[in-house]
Each structure stands twice: as structure tokens, then as C-alpha cells.
Amino acid sequence: MSDSTFEVTDLRQWAYCPRVVYYQHCMPDIRPMTKLMIAGMEEHRAESGREERRSLRTYGLKQGERFFDVPLRSETLGLRGRVDLVIALPDRQHATEVIVVEYKSTEGKAGPHVKLQLTAYALMIEEAWGVPVKRGFIYHMPERKAEAVTISAALRERVDTTVATIRETVDHERMPAPPASRRQCAVCEFRRFCNDVV
């Protein structure tokens, strides 16, 4: 692996299905792009434009300075990525708190894999900006609703352990077991590579 860091999205994917992360890093030339993936990327871009016009009331805030598509990298955490939205309270120069926001094209409550991704961004912002991140939001685009997420000690620890597990798997090129639930296998772009999954 040429880069010493993993994408933050690898953590989310690992929690959903670790085999996808294995394929991406140990067999990087085989990744197919699906129509669903392309549609999701386009929807993310469009949401940034809508966010600029949206009130901060969506997040229960009266004031704050917004930063979009913020690139982050942490050698300490071993992660890199781009967070959709960062809100500095009251502004970047005088920030006493920072909030991270991730857009998702899903309805209903965010799963643990999405909360893990949000927490990774929170830790990276804390490191880069030197300001605490106690909470974040998952913004569900179809419902136009923000779901609050507390950046807990348990989630913070889970980021570290997940990165360590991914690194161990990739460094030794060991294929992980399939996910406990096989529902997601039906729509997975890698299903043809998993001969042990029916």
C-alpha cells in the first residue's frame, strides 16, 4: 500500500462489510462502479449547494460559520478524507466548539457504521483545529432531517480499534469473514467475488 493512511469511508465500509475494504486495498484494480454509487456522488455535490441556502436551525443552532467539503488528514489516526460540513461556533476565529455533519442518501436512523465515520471526522477536526467536537449530525437528504450524534468515548475508541484491525487485515492480506447479515450482499458490487456467500 503506497499511502500510510486509510480513507475515513473505509471505517464505515468495514463496519458494514469488511470484505469490501479488503478488496479495495488488496485487489485495488477490480472495483466496479455502480449506477447507485455514481448517483450518490452526484446527490452529495448537489446537497452542498442546498446547504449554503439552508438555515442553521436545521441543526438547532442560531449562529455558526460553515465550511464545506473540508479535506482532512491525520498521520496519528492513520486516516484521510473529506467531511461534508464543519460548523464552527460561533465562528472559526473564536471557536469554542465545532460540529461535523455528514450527508447521507438514506432514510431512518443512521446505523453504527455511519456514526463511526462521523466520529472519525470529529477526531480529525479536533486534531487539526484544536477545538473539541462533542457532537455531530447525520443529515438525511431524502427526509431533509438532521439526526444528532453524540461523539462518545465508546465511538472514539471504536475508531482506533477499527483502524488497527483494517491495517492488520491489509498488511497480511487476510480476507475477513462475510458480514453476519447477508441482506446487503444482494446489492453488493463485489458479490461475484465472494464464492462462499449465497
Tab-separated table of C-alpha atoms in Angstrom:
chain	number	residue	atom	x	y	z
A	1	MET	CA	0.000	0.000	0.000
A	2	SER	CA	1.579	3.295	-1.092
A	3	ASP	CA	-0.297	5.552	1.340
A	4	SER	CA	0.158	5.192	5.093
A	5	THR	CA	-3.431	6.264	5.778
A	6	PHE	CA	-6.870	4.809	5.106
A	7	GLU	CA	-9.941	6.657	3.867
A	8	VAL	CA	-12.476	7.503	6.574
A	9	THR	CA	-15.070	5.830	4.374
A	10	ASP	CA	-13.113	2.577	4.859
A	11	LEU	CA	-14.209	2.590	8.513
A	12	ARG	CA	-17.859	2.933	7.563
A	13	GLN	CA	-17.473	0.205	4.965
A	14	TRP	CA	-15.606	-2.083	7.381
A	15	ALA	CA	-18.457	-1.895	9.878
A	16	TYR	CA	-20.938	-2.652	7.081
A	17	CYS	CA	-18.906	-5.359	5.292
A	18	PRO	CA	-15.156	-5.780	5.902
A	19	ARG	CA	-14.638	-7.688	2.673
A	20	VAL	CA	-15.230	-4.570	0.587
A	21	VAL	CA	-12.290	-2.886	2.338
A	22	TYR	CA	-10.167	-5.986	1.725
A	23	TYR	CA	-10.994	-5.950	-1.996
A	24	GLN	CA	-10.332	-2.214	-2.294
A	25	HIS	CA	-6.889	-2.375	-0.692
A	26	CYS	CA	-5.641	-5.857	-1.553
A	27	MET	CA	-7.151	-6.063	-5.057
A	28	PRO	CA	-7.481	-2.360	-5.995
A	29	ASP	CA	-7.908	-2.808	-9.752
A	30	ILE	CA	-11.179	-4.739	-9.615
A	31	ARG	CA	-13.559	-2.160	-8.078
A	32	PRO	CA	-16.669	-1.796	-10.228
A	33	MET	CA	-18.615	1.484	-10.155
A	34	THR	CA	-22.360	1.009	-9.911
A	35	LYS	CA	-25.116	3.391	-11.005
A	36	LEU	CA	-26.114	3.701	-7.355
A	37	MET	CA	-22.599	4.832	-6.378
A	38	ILE	CA	-22.478	7.440	-9.169
A	39	ALA	CA	-25.952	8.737	-8.251
A	40	GLY	CA	-24.870	9.043	-4.602
A	41	MET	CA	-21.814	11.144	-5.534
A	42	GLU	CA	-23.932	13.478	-7.664
A	43	GLU	CA	-26.501	13.839	-4.882
A	44	HIS	CA	-23.741	14.769	-2.405
A	45	ARG	CA	-22.495	17.554	-4.693
A	46	ALA	CA	-26.000	18.961	-5.116
A	47	GLU	CA	-26.609	18.877	-1.351
A	48	SER	CA	-23.674	21.217	-0.673
A	49	GLY	CA	-25.369	23.889	-2.789
A	50	ARG	CA	-28.633	23.455	-0.908
A	51	GLU	CA	-26.819	23.569	2.441
A	52	GLU	CA	-25.466	27.044	1.708
A	53	ARG	CA	-29.049	28.312	1.446
A	54	ARG	CA	-30.330	26.339	4.425
A	55	SER	CA	-30.729	27.859	7.888
A	56	LEU	CA	-28.645	26.585	10.791
A	57	ARG	CA	-31.955	25.925	12.571
A	58	THR	CA	-31.812	22.503	10.918
A	59	TYR	CA	-29.101	21.721	13.494
A	60	GLY	CA	-30.738	23.611	16.365
A	61	LEU	CA	-28.237	26.472	16.053
A	62	LYS	CA	-28.678	30.248	15.916
A	63	GLN	CA	-25.188	31.057	14.700
A	64	GLY	CA	-22.062	29.427	13.358
A	65	GLU	CA	-19.619	29.596	10.466
A	66	ARG	CA	-19.911	26.816	7.871
A	67	PHE	CA	-17.080	25.151	5.952
A	68	PHE	CA	-17.896	22.755	3.118
A	69	ASP	CA	-16.060	19.689	1.818
A	70	VAL	CA	-13.178	20.073	4.293
A	71	PRO	CA	-10.107	17.922	3.458
A	72	LEU	CA	-8.542	16.222	6.484
A	73	ARG	CA	-5.516	14.034	7.085
A	74	SER	CA	-4.160	12.568	10.319
A	75	GLU	CA	-0.989	10.513	10.450
A	76	THR	CA	-1.709	9.961	14.167
A	77	LEU	CA	-5.058	8.304	13.432
A	78	GLY	CA	-3.908	6.863	10.112
A	79	LEU	CA	-6.846	8.425	8.273
A	80	ARG	CA	-7.627	10.836	5.459
A	81	GLY	CA	-10.877	12.100	3.968
A	82	ARG	CA	-13.273	14.963	3.312
A	83	VAL	CA	-16.050	15.863	5.706
A	84	ASP	CA	-19.172	17.284	4.074
A	85	LEU	CA	-19.717	20.152	6.512
A	86	VAL	CA	-17.981	21.639	9.557
A	87	ILE	CA	-19.723	24.275	11.693
A	88	ALA	CA	-17.539	26.413	13.976
A	89	LEU	CA	-19.306	28.027	16.947
A	90	PRO	CA	-19.536	30.996	16.996
A	91	ASP	CA	-17.007	31.245	14.119
A	92	ARG	CA	-13.627	29.781	13.087
A	93	GLN	CA	-11.530	32.503	14.716
A	94	HIS	CA	-13.288	32.313	18.106
A	95	ALA	CA	-14.470	28.694	18.038
A	96	THR	CA	-15.234	27.080	21.380
A	97	GLU	CA	-16.948	24.101	19.758
A	98	VAL	CA	-17.006	22.503	16.329
A	99	ILE	CA	-19.751	20.311	14.860
A	100	VAL	CA	-19.298	17.860	11.986
A	101	VAL	CA	-22.081	16.989	9.534
A	102	GLU	CA	-22.254	14.112	7.055
A	103	TYR	CA	-24.876	13.942	4.288
A	104	LYS	CA	-26.494	10.575	3.667
A	105	SER	CA	-28.937	9.484	0.997
A	106	THR	CA	-30.661	7.142	3.457
A	107	GLU	CA	-33.876	7.423	5.434
A	108	GLY	CA	-34.426	6.451	9.054
A	109	LYS	CA	-31.851	6.247	11.825
A	110	ALA	CA	-28.168	6.092	10.943
A	111	GLY	CA	-26.505	2.743	11.525
A	112	PRO	CA	-23.398	2.223	13.657
A	113	HIS	CA	-21.209	2.258	10.523
A	114	VAL	CA	-22.283	5.839	9.687
A	115	LYS	CA	-21.767	7.020	13.275
A	116	LEU	CA	-18.274	5.531	13.182
A	117	GLN	CA	-17.465	7.554	10.055
A	118	LEU	CA	-18.803	10.748	11.647
A	119	THR	CA	-16.719	10.131	14.784
A	120	ALA	CA	-13.555	9.681	12.717
A	121	TYR	CA	-14.140	13.091	11.129
A	122	ALA	CA	-14.749	14.564	14.586
A	123	LEU	CA	-11.402	13.249	15.852
A	124	MET	CA	-9.589	14.573	12.782
A	125	ILE	CA	-11.127	18.039	13.158
A	126	GLU	CA	-10.202	18.109	16.840
A	127	GLU	CA	-6.613	17.331	15.933
A	128	ALA	CA	-6.419	19.762	13.009
A	129	TRP	CA	-8.254	22.715	14.578
A	130	GLY	CA	-7.529	22.152	18.272
A	131	VAL	CA	-11.194	22.612	19.194
A	132	PRO	CA	-13.409	19.981	20.888
A	133	VAL	CA	-16.068	18.128	18.912
A	134	LYS	CA	-18.754	16.783	21.232
A	135	ARG	CA	-21.493	16.216	18.676
A	136	GLY	CA	-22.250	15.861	15.034
A	137	PHE	CA	-25.192	15.345	12.713
A	138	ILE	CA	-26.172	12.914	10.007
A	139	TYR	CA	-28.234	14.882	7.503
A	140	HIS	CA	-30.651	12.514	5.758
A	141	MET	CA	-31.144	14.078	2.332
A	142	PRO	CA	-34.402	12.316	1.321
A	143	GLU	CA	-36.165	13.380	4.527
A	144	ARG	CA	-34.330	16.719	4.892
A	145	LYS	CA	-33.787	15.934	8.559
A	146	ALA	CA	-30.716	16.104	10.773
A	147	GLU	CA	-30.051	13.293	13.253
A	148	ALA	CA	-27.892	14.292	16.232
A	149	VAL	CA	-24.993	12.016	17.199
A	150	THR	CA	-23.004	12.311	20.436
A	151	ILE	CA	-19.284	11.769	19.875
A	152	SER	CA	-18.942	9.339	22.774
A	153	ALA	CA	-15.867	7.771	24.343
A	154	ALA	CA	-17.011	4.367	23.065
A	155	LEU	CA	-17.231	5.626	19.467
A	156	ARG	CA	-13.821	7.296	19.764
A	157	GLU	CA	-12.260	4.055	20.953
A	158	ARG	CA	-14.000	2.138	18.189
A	159	VAL	CA	-12.336	4.369	15.573
A	160	ASP	CA	-8.883	3.408	16.904
A	161	THR	CA	-9.636	-0.309	17.116
A	162	THR	CA	-11.216	-0.381	13.648
A	163	VAL	CA	-8.218	1.339	12.035
A	164	ALA	CA	-5.876	-1.136	13.757
A	165	THR	CA	-7.966	-4.105	12.566
A	166	ILE	CA	-8.086	-2.808	8.987
A	167	ARG	CA	-4.318	-2.258	8.987
A	168	GLU	CA	-3.708	-5.798	10.266
A	169	THR	CA	-6.008	-7.259	7.590
A	170	VAL	CA	-4.499	-5.270	4.713
A	171	ASP	CA	-0.865	-5.723	5.788
A	172	HIS	CA	-1.323	-9.509	5.965
A	173	GLU	CA	-3.802	-9.687	3.069
A	174	ARG	CA	-6.225	-11.826	5.084
A	175	MET	CA	-9.753	-11.970	3.746
A	176	PRO	CA	-12.251	-11.247	6.543
A	177	ALA	CA	-15.353	-13.296	7.202
A	178	PRO	CA	-18.538	-12.147	5.433
A	179	PRO	CA	-20.972	-9.924	7.355
A	180	ALA	CA	-23.329	-11.595	9.819
A	181	SER	CA	-26.333	-10.326	7.861
A	182	ARG	CA	-26.282	-11.223	4.171
A	183	ARG	CA	-29.026	-8.771	3.160
A	184	GLN	CA	-26.502	-6.254	1.819
A	185	CYS	CA	-24.822	-8.967	-0.276
A	186	ALA	CA	-27.726	-8.928	-2.752
A	187	VAL	CA	-26.824	-5.418	-3.969
A	188	CYS	CA	-23.046	-5.508	-3.384
A	189	GLU	CA	-20.796	-4.720	-6.335
A	190	PHE	CA	-18.348	-7.399	-5.091
A	191	ARG	CA	-20.840	-10.262	-4.643
A	192	ARG	CA	-19.374	-12.212	-7.581
A	193	PHE	CA	-16.012	-12.392	-5.747
A	194	CYS	CA	-17.446	-13.946	-2.574
A	195	ASN	CA	-17.877	-17.577	-3.547
A	196	ASP	CA	-18.805	-18.559	-0.002
A	197	VAL	CA	-21.807	-16.206	0.096
A	198	VAL	CA	-25.040	-17.443	-1.485
